[in-house]
XYZ file of C-alpha atoms in Angstrom:
752
model
C 25.678 13.700 0.138
C 25.196 10.739 -2.200
C 27.812 8.367 -0.765
C 30.596 8.319 1.791
C 32.325 11.693 2.082
C 35.928 11.726 0.962
C 38.053 10.079 3.638
C 39.629 12.685 5.871
C 40.464 13.213 9.499
C 37.531 12.935 11.856
C 36.684 16.173 13.603
C 33.688 18.197 14.732
C 33.089 19.559 11.239
C 32.838 16.056 9.791
C 30.552 15.036 12.659
C 28.223 17.895 11.735
C 28.183 16.677 8.130
C 26.999 13.340 9.487
C 24.050 14.957 11.257
C 25.577 14.822 14.741
C 25.438 17.798 17.077
C 28.409 19.258 18.914
C 27.145 17.780 22.176
C 26.609 14.350 20.616
C 30.119 14.328 19.197
C 31.520 15.082 22.647
C 29.560 12.159 24.097
C 31.083 9.912 21.433
C 34.566 11.051 22.472
C 33.668 10.289 26.079
C 32.402 6.799 25.230
C 35.503 5.885 23.251
C 38.120 7.839 25.170
C 39.619 8.771 21.789
C 38.742 10.218 18.394
C 36.530 7.815 16.444
C 37.677 6.304 13.191
C 35.960 7.414 10.025
C 33.939 4.185 10.032
C 32.999 4.588 13.696
C 31.725 8.082 13.032
C 29.490 6.662 10.306
C 28.226 3.948 12.664
C 27.382 6.466 15.388
C 25.683 8.763 12.860
C 23.238 6.078 11.716
C 22.627 4.438 15.085
C 22.032 7.805 16.757
C 19.902 9.142 13.917
C 16.290 10.005 14.611
C 15.207 7.183 12.322
C 17.100 4.475 14.227
C 17.344 5.738 17.806
C 13.907 7.412 18.224
C 15.767 9.950 20.321
C 12.948 12.517 20.239
C 10.038 10.105 20.634
C 11.134 7.445 23.151
C 10.098 9.495 26.176
C 6.549 9.667 24.779
C 6.100 6.208 23.247
C 6.315 4.577 26.670
C 2.873 5.985 27.491
C 1.180 3.716 24.938
C -0.391 0.443 26.144
C 1.813 -2.385 24.885
C 0.457 -5.514 26.559
C -2.814 -7.401 26.672
C -4.357 -10.876 26.745
C -3.836 -11.449 23.015
C -0.353 -9.898 22.792
C 2.478 -12.383 22.230
C 5.098 -9.803 21.230
C 4.999 -6.070 21.747
C 7.320 -3.286 20.579
C 11.049 -3.944 20.472
C 11.166 -6.670 17.841
C 10.933 -6.579 14.065
C 7.125 -6.687 14.339
C 4.363 -7.335 16.855
C 2.478 -10.592 17.355
C -1.007 -11.486 18.622
C -2.686 -14.783 19.425
C -5.449 -15.612 16.929
C -6.443 -19.006 18.348
C -5.852 -22.534 17.144
C -2.174 -22.302 18.065
C -1.615 -19.574 15.450
C -0.335 -16.001 15.657
C -0.623 -12.931 13.452
C 2.542 -10.869 12.933
C 2.150 -7.323 11.632
C 3.714 -3.897 11.389
C 3.448 -0.612 9.484
C 6.419 1.581 8.515
C 7.126 4.724 6.516
C 9.169 5.292 3.374
C 8.284 8.915 2.844
C 11.354 10.873 1.784
C 12.699 8.229 -0.635
C 9.289 8.006 -2.321
C 9.191 11.749 -2.977
C 12.655 11.699 -4.527
C 12.163 8.505 -6.556
C 8.511 7.400 -6.237
C 8.724 3.998 -7.907
C 11.837 2.737 -6.107
C 10.887 4.453 -2.868
C 7.556 2.633 -2.795
C 8.990 -0.737 -3.851
C 11.629 -0.728 -1.153
C 9.079 0.391 1.423
C 7.010 -2.693 0.612
C 10.094 -4.929 0.514
C 11.358 -3.719 3.863
C 8.117 -4.299 5.737
C 7.776 -7.762 4.189
C 11.186 -8.686 5.591
C 10.183 -7.525 9.058
C 7.385 -10.092 8.949
C 9.076 -13.186 7.569
C 12.125 -12.461 9.733
C 9.892 -13.526 12.616
C 9.063 -16.822 10.931
C 5.679 -15.767 9.537
C 4.573 -16.182 5.949
C 3.365 -12.791 4.652
C -0.240 -13.044 3.453
C -1.446 -9.458 3.025
C -0.200 -5.929 2.343
C -1.902 -2.581 2.938
C -0.670 0.926 2.189
C -1.505 4.455 3.265
C -0.576 7.032 0.615
C -0.771 10.809 0.907
C -0.091 13.296 -1.847
C -0.355 17.048 -2.327
C -3.416 18.747 -3.784
C -4.927 16.767 -6.638
C -4.297 19.502 -9.219
C -0.660 20.139 -8.241
C 1.702 19.759 -11.190
C 3.793 17.049 -9.518
C 0.927 14.951 -8.128
C 0.346 12.826 -11.289
C 4.033 11.831 -11.452
C 4.187 10.952 -7.760
C 0.823 9.160 -7.702
C 1.573 6.999 -10.743
C 5.100 6.212 -9.575
C 4.156 5.218 -6.040
C 1.160 3.110 -7.069
C 3.238 1.364 -9.745
C 5.979 0.729 -7.188
C 3.602 -0.748 -4.626
C 2.034 -2.989 -7.254
C 5.286 -3.824 -8.984
C 6.847 -5.198 -5.812
C 3.789 -6.717 -4.135
C 2.491 -8.393 -7.286
C 5.892 -9.831 -8.173
C 6.681 -11.131 -4.705
C 3.347 -12.937 -4.549
C 1.696 -11.289 -1.534
C -1.830 -9.911 -1.935
C -2.301 -6.144 -1.609
C -5.766 -6.141 -0.099
C -6.524 -2.530 0.782
C -5.341 0.844 1.966
C -6.078 4.536 1.682
C -5.159 7.357 -0.700
C -5.502 10.980 0.417
C -4.815 14.365 -1.165
C -4.050 17.555 0.753
C -1.950 20.630 -0.090
C 0.017 20.013 3.101
C 1.783 17.038 1.475
C 2.752 18.657 -1.822
C 6.423 18.880 -0.863
C 6.589 15.757 1.315
C 4.354 12.825 0.405
C 3.731 9.922 2.757
C 4.113 6.266 1.814
C 3.267 3.984 4.742
C 3.445 0.224 4.097
C 1.850 -2.521 6.207
C 2.283 -6.289 6.051
C 0.594 -9.082 7.983
C 1.781 -12.674 8.216
C 0.714 -15.814 10.072
C 2.822 -18.347 11.926
C 2.462 -21.047 14.558
C 2.526 -19.273 17.908
C 5.318 -21.543 19.150
C 7.531 -20.794 16.109
C 7.902 -17.007 16.413
C 11.541 -16.005 15.933
C 13.198 -13.102 17.696
C 16.311 -11.099 16.896
C 18.348 -11.586 20.075
C 21.843 -12.891 19.362
C 23.136 -15.537 21.786
C 25.990 -17.998 22.191
C 29.651 -17.006 22.424
C 31.313 -18.305 19.268
C 28.113 -18.803 17.283
C 28.673 -17.799 13.648
C 27.064 -14.750 12.036
C 25.840 -15.336 8.475
C 25.127 -12.785 5.759
C 22.429 -13.988 3.336
C 20.636 -12.571 0.302
C 21.718 -10.004 -2.261
C 25.163 -8.499 -2.608
C 26.036 -5.141 -1.064
C 26.162 -2.039 -3.245
C 26.300 1.705 -2.726
C 22.562 2.338 -2.814
C 20.919 3.673 0.301
C 24.033 4.994 2.048
C 22.952 7.649 4.581
C 19.282 6.849 3.955
C 18.597 6.634 7.689
C 20.902 9.338 8.976
C 20.528 12.102 6.407
C 17.467 11.404 4.278
C 14.992 10.055 6.863
C 16.293 12.141 9.784
C 16.328 15.650 8.330
C 13.929 17.926 6.510
C 13.800 18.464 2.757
C 15.810 21.333 1.372
C 16.542 22.455 -2.189
C 19.268 19.844 -2.620
C 17.238 16.927 -1.237
C 15.815 15.944 -4.609
C 19.373 15.371 -5.800
C 19.821 12.566 -3.239
C 18.627 9.732 -5.486
C 21.652 7.551 -4.641
C 20.334 7.399 -1.049
C 17.197 5.653 -2.343
C 17.535 1.877 -2.370
C 16.679 -0.265 -5.392
C 14.489 -3.294 -4.729
C 14.253 -6.671 -6.474
C 10.986 -8.497 -5.638
C 12.077 -11.707 -7.334
C 15.094 -11.985 -5.041
C 12.805 -11.146 -2.120
C 10.549 -14.037 -3.095
C 13.529 -16.409 -2.995
C 14.587 -14.911 0.329
C 11.129 -15.493 1.836
C 11.109 -19.156 0.868
C 14.713 -19.768 1.937
C 14.258 -18.060 5.305
C 11.010 -19.878 6.074
C 12.656 -23.188 5.183
C 15.628 -22.466 7.437
C 13.396 -21.270 10.270
C 11.367 -24.479 10.087
C 14.426 -26.240 11.504
C 16.337 -25.754 14.728
C 19.572 -24.208 13.481
C 18.852 -20.480 13.757
C 19.424 -18.602 17.023
C 18.398 -15.147 15.770
C 17.550 -13.431 12.515
C 17.370 -9.773 11.524
C 16.586 -7.867 8.345
C 19.228 -5.426 7.094
C 16.873 -2.461 6.924
C 17.675 1.148 7.774
C 21.431 1.503 8.382
C 21.966 -1.930 6.850
C 24.620 -4.253 8.223
C 25.382 -1.899 11.108
C 21.909 -1.639 12.613
C 21.042 -5.309 12.104
C 24.227 -6.478 13.808
C 24.122 -3.956 16.635
C 20.422 -4.485 17.391
C 20.844 -8.267 17.535
C 23.817 -7.939 19.861
C 21.985 -5.431 22.052
C 18.880 -7.591 22.453
C 21.043 -10.571 23.417
C 23.423 -8.510 25.589
C 26.441 -9.868 23.700
C 29.179 -8.605 21.433
C 29.637 -9.202 17.715
C 32.656 -9.147 15.412
C 32.414 -8.811 11.614
C 35.044 -9.496 8.971
C 34.233 -7.001 6.236
C 36.539 -8.764 3.785
C 33.917 -11.517 3.576
C 30.931 -9.295 2.688
C 29.529 -10.187 -0.781
C 29.937 -7.057 -2.916
C 28.586 -5.783 -6.218
C 31.760 -3.772 -6.673
C 35.165 -4.639 -5.258
C 35.901 -0.944 -4.681
C 33.422 -0.548 -1.793
C 35.071 0.828 1.328
C 34.471 -0.470 4.878
C 32.441 2.672 5.559
C 30.178 1.927 2.595
C 29.788 -1.747 3.523
C 28.689 -0.818 7.035
C 26.204 1.868 5.965
C 24.820 0.502 2.685
C 21.065 -0.052 2.654
C 21.023 -2.419 -0.318
C 17.836 -4.463 -0.279
C 16.989 -8.143 0.189
C 19.700 -8.889 2.766
C 19.504 -10.598 6.166
C 21.796 -11.400 9.085
C 21.478 -14.753 10.871
C 23.090 -16.104 14.006
C 23.180 -19.899 13.796
C 24.314 -22.654 16.098
C 28.000 -23.399 15.840
C 28.611 -26.345 13.542
C 25.340 -25.882 11.640
C 26.664 -23.322 9.168
C 26.861 -25.776 6.289
C 23.246 -26.940 6.713
C 22.014 -23.341 6.540
C 24.334 -22.465 3.660
C 23.081 -25.399 1.606
C 19.489 -24.189 1.877
C 20.258 -20.628 0.787
C 22.540 -21.830 -2.000
C 19.755 -24.067 -3.311
C 17.546 -20.971 -3.533
C 20.261 -19.140 -5.481
C 21.232 -16.728 -2.697
C 24.555 -15.738 -1.179
C 25.192 -17.191 2.266
C 28.532 -16.360 3.888
C 29.913 -16.560 7.416
C 30.998 -12.982 8.090
C 31.560 -12.975 11.836
C 30.748 -14.423 15.222
C 29.114 -13.672 18.542
C 31.442 -12.716 21.399
C 31.166 -12.070 25.096
C 32.904 -8.714 24.809
C 29.786 -6.542 24.584
C 31.427 -4.652 21.713
C 30.581 -4.123 18.051
C 33.810 -4.831 16.187
C 34.502 -4.734 12.448
C 37.805 -5.608 10.785
C 39.051 -4.966 7.264
C 42.272 -6.244 5.730
C 43.601 -7.246 9.099
C 42.878 -3.931 10.825
C 40.143 -3.076 13.308
C 38.115 -0.224 11.818
C 35.289 -0.272 14.384
C 35.348 -1.141 18.077
C 32.447 0.375 20.006
C 30.539 -0.799 23.098
C 27.154 -2.033 21.859
C 25.409 -0.219 24.695
C 26.896 3.082 23.541
C 25.069 2.668 20.236
C 21.740 1.556 21.682
C 20.879 2.045 25.359
C 23.128 5.102 25.680
C 21.906 6.730 22.462
C 20.694 10.293 23.003
C 17.189 10.651 24.398
C 15.678 14.109 24.258
C 12.745 15.706 25.994
C 12.153 18.294 23.314
C 10.398 21.544 24.216
C 6.620 21.384 23.840
C 4.417 24.368 23.133
C 0.814 24.595 21.986
C 0.317 26.724 18.867
C -0.358 30.370 19.491
C -2.823 30.647 16.608
C -5.946 28.566 16.039
C -8.299 28.065 13.068
C -11.275 30.391 13.021
C -14.537 29.123 14.542
C -17.176 28.171 12.004
C -19.723 30.864 11.158
C -22.575 28.985 9.514
C -24.510 32.183 8.801
C -22.070 32.986 6.021
C -22.342 29.573 4.369
C -25.469 29.133 2.294
C -27.055 25.696 2.093
C -27.004 24.219 -1.411
C -30.186 24.659 -3.386
C -29.592 21.250 -4.968
C -28.496 18.707 -2.368
C -28.359 15.897 -4.938
C -25.811 17.870 -6.953
C -23.894 18.539 -3.730
C -23.712 14.789 -3.053
C -22.581 14.048 -6.603
C -19.827 16.660 -6.275
C -18.745 15.281 -2.910
C -18.537 11.731 -4.273
C -16.374 13.020 -7.133
C -13.945 14.802 -4.799
C -10.368 13.450 -4.614
C -10.861 12.415 -0.996
C -14.051 10.374 -1.531
C -13.953 9.140 -5.120
C -13.522 5.478 -6.040
C -10.028 4.073 -5.435
C -10.465 1.375 -8.098
C -7.861 3.052 -10.352
C -5.335 2.221 -7.637
C -6.309 -1.248 -6.510
C -6.974 -2.551 -10.011
C -3.214 -2.342 -10.442
C -2.653 -4.666 -7.488
C -2.992 -8.427 -7.227
C -5.559 -8.565 -4.435
C -6.262 -12.301 -4.488
C -2.925 -14.093 -4.883
C -2.773 -16.863 -2.292
C -6.559 -17.396 -2.541
C -7.116 -16.230 1.047
C -8.808 -12.869 0.417
C -12.395 -12.931 1.708
C -13.069 -9.177 1.431
C -10.800 -7.196 -0.891
C -10.269 -3.488 -1.605
C -13.154 -1.056 -1.812
C -14.721 -1.771 1.564
C -14.160 -0.628 5.115
C -11.504 -3.240 5.893
C -9.945 -6.160 4.081
C -10.527 -9.681 5.379
C -8.084 -12.545 4.840
C -8.804 -16.182 5.670
C -6.590 -18.108 8.108
C -6.838 -21.641 6.774
C -5.307 -23.228 9.865
C -8.106 -22.008 12.157
C -11.157 -21.501 9.936
C -11.259 -17.890 11.073
C -10.103 -14.717 9.358
C -8.269 -11.477 10.025
C -9.675 -8.037 9.207
C -7.251 -5.179 8.684
C -7.422 -1.483 7.891
C -5.310 1.696 7.859
C -6.878 4.982 8.907
C -6.179 8.593 9.808
C -8.099 11.798 9.191
C -5.187 14.246 9.302
C -7.535 17.221 9.108
C -9.067 16.142 12.419
C -5.580 15.716 13.923
C -4.479 19.153 12.736
C -7.516 20.708 14.416
C -7.023 18.777 17.664
C -4.216 16.178 17.888
C -5.735 14.490 20.940
C -9.272 14.087 19.606
C -8.103 13.600 16.032
C -5.909 10.646 16.961
C -8.733 9.148 18.990
C -10.873 9.395 15.862
C -8.166 7.549 13.892
C -8.192 4.636 16.343
C -11.983 4.581 16.633
C -12.593 4.743 12.876
C -10.136 1.886 12.398
C -12.054 -0.087 15.022
C -15.387 0.652 13.296
C -13.907 -0.481 9.999
C -13.097 -3.917 11.388
C -16.271 -4.161 13.507
C -18.414 -3.726 10.379
C -16.739 -6.740 8.756
C -17.599 -8.881 11.780
C -14.179 -8.740 13.430
C -13.191 -8.048 17.023
C -10.276 -5.543 17.314
C -7.055 -7.176 18.580
C -4.219 -4.635 18.391
C -2.746 -1.815 16.352
C 0.502 -0.852 14.707
C 1.098 2.864 14.261
C 3.043 4.987 11.802
C 3.477 8.420 13.380
C 4.249 10.927 10.602
C 5.103 14.415 11.883
C 7.248 17.423 11.092
C 10.526 18.401 12.717
C 10.807 17.438 16.408
C 12.951 20.526 16.868
C 9.772 22.607 16.564
C 7.957 22.882 19.931
C 4.559 22.994 18.199
C 5.286 19.739 16.362
C 6.271 18.051 19.626
C 3.044 19.339 21.176
C 1.121 17.709 18.321
C 3.087 14.494 18.798
C 2.632 14.357 22.558
C -1.101 15.043 22.356
C -1.480 12.434 19.609
C 0.243 9.855 21.825
C -2.165 10.645 24.645
C -5.160 10.396 22.319
C -3.993 7.038 20.992
C -3.353 5.771 24.501
C -6.789 6.696 25.793
C -8.606 5.291 22.759
C -6.695 2.008 22.966
C -7.389 1.699 26.681
C -11.097 2.305 26.064
C -11.129 -0.512 23.495
C -8.838 -2.847 25.471
C -6.293 -3.066 22.664
C -2.527 -2.529 22.602
C 0.004 -0.895 20.304
C 2.328 -3.786 19.462
C 4.579 -2.326 16.765
C 5.106 0.768 14.691
C 7.319 3.509 13.396
C 7.974 7.190 14.017
C 8.702 9.366 10.995
C 9.859 12.838 11.979
C 11.326 15.616 9.834
C 8.522 15.531 7.292
C 9.222 19.165 6.467
C 10.003 20.989 3.247
C 11.642 24.398 3.346
C 10.670 24.686 7.006
C 6.965 23.829 6.495
C 5.690 20.703 8.257
C 3.136 18.259 6.917
C -0.243 17.940 8.639
C 0.261 15.659 11.663
C -0.582 12.147 10.468
C -0.614 9.353 13.072
C -1.664 6.501 10.782
C -3.347 3.595 12.578
C -3.212 0.040 11.242
C -5.670 -2.120 13.153
C -6.136 -5.891 12.958
C -9.248 -7.729 14.129
C -10.247 -11.368 14.467
C -13.203 -13.020 12.726
C -14.020 -16.300 14.453
C -15.709 -17.829 11.396
C -14.480 -16.783 7.945
C -17.894 -17.660 6.511
C -19.530 -14.969 8.681
C -18.324 -11.613 7.388
C -20.134 -8.527 6.134
C -19.488 -6.298 3.124
C -20.389 -2.735 2.182
C -22.464 -3.700 -0.866
C -26.232 -3.837 -0.454
C -27.280 -7.463 -0.957
C -30.402 -6.701 -3.015
C -33.901 -5.268 -2.747
C -36.088 -5.487 0.333
C -33.420 -5.187 3.027
C -34.212 -3.039 6.065
C -31.731 -0.174 6.515
C -30.821 0.715 10.106
C -28.607 3.350 11.675
C -26.867 2.078 14.813
C -25.322 4.518 17.273
C -25.909 7.967 18.632
C -23.256 10.199 17.100
C -24.502 13.715 16.397
C -23.343 14.953 12.958
C -21.243 18.115 12.926
C -20.125 20.231 9.984
C -16.940 21.306 11.767
C -13.945 19.450 10.346
C -16.051 17.676 7.716
C -15.044 16.741 4.190
C -18.125 18.556 2.926
C -17.092 21.792 4.600
C -13.598 21.820 3.079
C -14.702 20.654 -0.361
C -17.663 22.975 -0.783
C -16.669 26.039 1.208
C -12.879 25.767 1.598
C -12.963 26.086 5.406
C -12.488 23.596 8.231
C -13.935 25.100 11.378
C -11.895 24.908 14.567
C -12.525 21.407 15.950
C -13.241 17.827 14.887
C -16.446 16.048 15.928
C -16.791 15.097 19.566
C -15.782 11.609 20.735
C -17.832 9.201 22.843
C -15.703 6.084 23.207
C -18.243 4.145 25.243
C -20.895 4.737 22.569
C -18.397 3.707 19.880
C -17.699 0.425 21.588
C -21.369 -0.391 22.232
C -22.345 0.248 18.606
C -19.317 -1.567 17.219
C -19.695 -4.651 19.371
C -23.411 -4.840 18.593
C -22.682 -4.714 14.855
C -19.936 -7.325 15.185
C -22.270 -9.627 17.126
C -25.089 -9.253 14.592
C -22.720 -10.270 11.806
C -21.244 -13.194 13.749
C -24.762 -14.524 14.391
C -25.762 -14.220 10.737
C -28.369 -11.501 11.363
C -26.579 -8.904 9.201
C -24.468 -9.424 6.072
C -24.077 -5.782 4.991
C -22.623 -3.019 7.183
C -20.775 0.249 6.639
C -19.372 2.816 9.035
C -20.396 6.455 8.670
C -17.227 8.518 8.323
C -15.891 11.077 5.818
C -18.751 12.708 3.935
C -21.365 11.772 6.515
C -24.567 9.764 6.257
C -25.450 10.537 2.634
C -22.020 9.516 1.354
C -22.103 6.281 3.365
C -25.506 5.439 1.888
C -24.325 6.256 -1.631
C -21.273 4.021 -1.173
C -23.503 1.098 -0.158
C -25.658 1.667 -3.241
C -22.690 2.016 -5.581
C -20.990 -1.102 -4.230
C -24.114 -3.254 -4.646
C -25.637 -1.519 -7.700
C -28.860 -1.315 -5.687
C -30.735 1.805 -4.622
C -32.431 2.650 -1.336
C -35.268 4.840 -0.119
C -34.779 6.242 3.386
C -35.867 9.021 5.726
C -33.345 10.704 8.027
C -33.796 13.021 11.017
C -33.062 16.669 10.296
C -32.451 19.071 13.171
C -31.545 22.436 11.679
C -29.599 22.511 8.422
C -30.317 19.669 6.017
C -26.735 19.641 4.742
C -25.502 19.059 8.307
C -27.798 16.038 8.678
C -26.670 14.628 5.337
C -22.966 15.493 5.220
C -22.037 16.266 8.818
C -19.610 13.847 10.435
C -19.382 12.098 13.784
C -18.196 8.869 15.311
C -20.284 6.018 16.714
C -22.567 5.596 13.681
C -22.929 2.433 11.611
C -25.350 1.602 8.801
C -26.531 -2.009 8.532
C -28.846 -3.791 6.110
C -30.815 -6.800 7.335
C -33.188 -9.120 5.544
C -36.817 -8.336 6.347
C -37.130 -11.541 8.382
C -34.201 -10.504 10.573
C -35.220 -6.867 11.114
C -36.926 -7.513 14.435
C -33.779 -9.207 15.758
C -31.737 -6.088 14.992
C -34.134 -3.915 16.957
C -34.371 -6.323 19.891
C -30.610 -6.784 20.157
C -30.000 -3.046 19.965
C -32.511 -2.367 22.719
C -31.011 -5.088 24.924
C -27.485 -3.679 24.493
C -28.475 -0.027 24.938
C -27.553 1.069 21.413
C -29.781 3.621 19.638
C -31.242 1.976 16.539
C -33.311 3.796 13.930
C -34.961 2.138 10.958
C -34.396 4.492 8.026
C -36.013 2.626 5.130
C -35.221 -0.209 2.758
C -33.124 -1.113 -0.249
C -34.420 -1.474 -3.788
C -34.661 0.185 -7.168
C -31.899 2.065 -8.922
C -32.049 5.403 -7.096
C -30.885 6.784 -3.759
C -33.790 8.739 -2.312
C -33.306 10.470 1.038
C -36.166 12.352 2.651
C -36.473 14.376 5.844
C -38.122 12.146 8.455
C -40.406 14.758 9.986
C -41.642 16.558 6.883
C -41.257 13.890 4.230
C -39.581 16.414 1.926
C -37.196 14.724 -0.508
C -33.683 16.047 0.040
C -31.718 13.842 -2.351
C -32.928 11.867 -5.363
C -30.216 10.534 -7.637
C -29.768 7.495 -9.839
C -26.847 5.137 -9.285
C -25.613 6.103 -12.740
C -25.633 9.781 -11.775
C -23.883 9.148 -8.464
C -21.082 7.128 -10.012
C -20.278 9.455 -12.929
C -17.600 11.519 -11.225
C -16.972 8.983 -8.454
C -15.459 6.482 -10.890
C -13.442 8.881 -13.053
C -11.751 11.360 -10.712
C -8.695 9.358 -9.719
C -7.803 8.514 -13.310
C -8.133 12.207 -14.169
C -5.731 13.096 -11.362
C -3.188 10.507 -12.532
C -3.381 11.805 -16.094
C -3.041 15.454 -15.059
C -6.560 16.313 -16.279
C -8.146 17.072 -12.927
C -9.414 20.614 -12.341
C -10.375 21.394 -8.774
C -13.732 23.143 -8.365
C -13.706 26.505 -6.656
C -15.154 26.617 -3.127
C -18.629 28.126 -2.862
C -19.226 31.119 -0.632
């Protein structure tokens, strides 16, 4: 269904084609007291779609903590906002653009970036940083190179051109995404806390202005049919439902909107995102508890032949809706015209409480706003735990490697752990001159010039953990994100989530979703942070097979002094290496286990949230006080991989001794939470130990940095377990991603 279906009488069959159920169509008849017009059916189909109405997730999302001391704006607006001191606020949000990016990877990724940018500057904030979370099928799948290159080029092509730094992200490969990739885009902006704009329309008679690009046929049914249903054989033929972005127009739109919002003429502003003109108008009217009337004859069009249905449902990019004070239309129009953008009065606010659209003198839509929003369907879908579980891990059948150095080299060269430089070298990471810590570390750090502080940001999710246990796995996602900002010297403020799951019509998927919500809630409560914005992406299924559950967490933290941050790279020779925290490494669920043996075990590592917080806050305090300038969380790949990453980043070796209790490979490559590596100058080493003891955090001195080799010995016996040069460690680590993109990657066979 590439555009509007041929105009015909509205009936149940046509409602089904629009993705509405028999019961939903009957409710529409009850709301209207008549048969809807063709245009009204289209409006209901998009506003009641899963993508726009959250009809399967709303009953669960309310369990998430949404308020806190730093929260200025929680869910319900274009993005969330937190207080960052000095009269300034950070505005941020993460969203998905999954299905479009699989069908047309370049345009799907560009419009994902463009859409999330608009959510930020719509609230009056200047965008300063982008992140992305990208997930593809297995690295040696025939379609992975095409999708990887297209998505990365799209992210860079839009972000670089629009002039906003892309400062970090994650790239993952798993067979579970081979038919349904994930492209999650995050943007952060800053604004004066007293100049945050909302999208609540007010003022009977106030004019409604359409600004930005002209309306075309691209994107029609993107929300209702593409983002709210699973992939089938015909889905790849739906390219016309993928929008086409123009970053240069977006750049003009950013500047024009920020100039207009600096004045006092705008009442409300809303991006035309999913469902286009319809959703933006309806959502503004709903938030303000008013009505709105649109004259479709005044919509700027690319083609004069567009029908009212197409105008209402088009998802053409770089368009906004503004409500301005009556009599100030010309002032606003002059600003947008000066920036070379269309600006047209297309309607007005009313006290009727109805969404009305006219065309050529006839009313084609007249629907109560509440029927499209508050009264949208809300389902409590059946929930059922899976009846089958992964097999427990039998270590007796898995032989330890005879050469642990070779095992580390292979692990570093794996698609999940190799260098991401092939990706981020295609991005402009420093435009704006605010980037303090760029890609390649645990979290990016961006300076806030107005306060002298900085903001750390990261995106995280180990979907393998979530698949094994959605509750614990989602807790791990939140806690790893927190560790990633703690190790830069930042204090966690709040998160935005992008909840990527399969079909909500499957009870097992809804069980995963519900348990993930509970895990996120409990982790956030333990850290005293809130979920202030986000997105739910359901129907990530292909031919009935769901993706691994992927609740992506984007976390933002505050650095009080931008001059006091830490990086992953070892600073040089002679630094004392410490392990903070008490996490016990486990092979179950580890990257090592899946890469080497092709099995996962039946559970992720255990979680100790109190221990996480103690270790993280200690690390953050040591950095803020200038005691530590190098820190790295221990995550995928375990202790040996974390050490290797510190050596590779700083081109400096280290010689350490680690405790071994049982299998050496478990001590080296086993995973857990609540572990952080720090490097301190010799003169500061005693302070690390004293502070750790005072705060009740286990602290073990492992060795020191220096030389050009990573040497890891067993603490008790002194036996050398790993001895590899930096050159040897980086051989596969640097080249794997390029090999994947070029279709040259050959996956090693698991060892048994």
